[in-house]
Amino acid sequence: MAIQELHQNEKYSILLLCQIAKVSRSAYYKWLKRTPSTNEKLNEEIVEEVKQLHEELGGIYGYRRMTLKINRRFKQPINHKRVYRLMKLFGIQSVIRRKRTRYKPSSPKHITENVLNREFHAKKPNEKWLTDVTELSYGRSEKAYLSAILDLYDGSIVSYVLGTSNNNPLVFKTFEQALKREPGATPLLHSDRGYQYTSPYFKKKLEEAKVVQSMSRVGRCIDNGPMESFWGTLKCEKYYLKKYKTYEELEKEIKEYIYFYNNERLQKRLNGLSPLEYRAEAV
């Protein structure tokens, strides 16, 4: 199958490909004329589906997430090892690359203990929220800042705000949007010790909303691990894949990605559902 594919698409000679694969030309032509087995036909269908999804999603899915998507389109379950083998055979791989997170120290005015204490499992929606701000670039070294709140129950992004200043209003607006979207929610809210979160004004907002505050220890990014993981996913699957000329272009791409992440990005830990599909089942 690989010889046929490379010959048709890349115009390599049959002789060369047979030599590389260490099979005789007569064996190849005999294989070509045979009637494909049910298993081979299924492999061909899987490969075509993988190629289409790879193109549609901009190449951001690896074999695990690709398997979840494939299993939604086929009547019989497809093993992840099979998808991995076929993707490797046809040179289909994720375009994702990783970038290390850098910790920026701050001088806190109001701090609280690490109530969350890395207990990242939540039994119900709006029980535990995480929040943080990450820096993005566009144009000629222009900076933008993305603030978001993540629900640990399903990993969904409850609210987010993109702005050109990393300041109190950015964080306050994110929190207000979350309360507006989830009225009556009184979660534990965990953050790092950034100056916005240690602000007495933010503390007052939390108290008024009856929200319990929790903060990471100094230099312990893992205390806010799932939030850091989301930033890494967003940057690898969207942000790092292109350059953004304007703030509006960056804003549009971030909006599209978070919609995709919440509504369409399937996760194995959520039983193969997207965050909001999983959340809907709980409701």
Coordinates of C-alpha atoms in Angstrom, one line a residue, residues 154-157 255-267 272-280:
D154 CA -14.2 19.1 32.8
G155 CA -11.3 21.3 31.9
S156 CA -13.6 23.8 30.1
I157 CA -12.7 27.5 29.9
K255 CA -11.7 33.1 20.1
E256 CA -11.9 30.3 17.5
Y257 CA -9.5 28.0 19.3
I258 CA -11.2 28.3 22.7
Y259 CA -14.6 27.6 21.1
F260 CA -13.0 24.5 19.4
Y261 CA -11.3 23.5 22.7
N262 CA -14.6 23.7 24.7
N263 CA -17.0 22.2 22.1
E264 CA -15.0 20.0 19.7
R265 CA -11.6 18.9 21.1
L266 CA -12.1 15.4 22.3
Q267 CA -10.4 14.1 25.5
G272 CA -13.9 10.7 24.5
L273 CA -16.1 13.8 24.8
S274 CA -15.3 17.5 24.5
P275 CA -15.4 19.5 27.8
L276 CA -18.8 21.0 27.2
E277 CA -20.3 17.6 26.1
Y278 CA -19.0 16.1 29.3
R279 CA -20.4 19.1 31.3
A280 CA -23.8 18.7 29.6

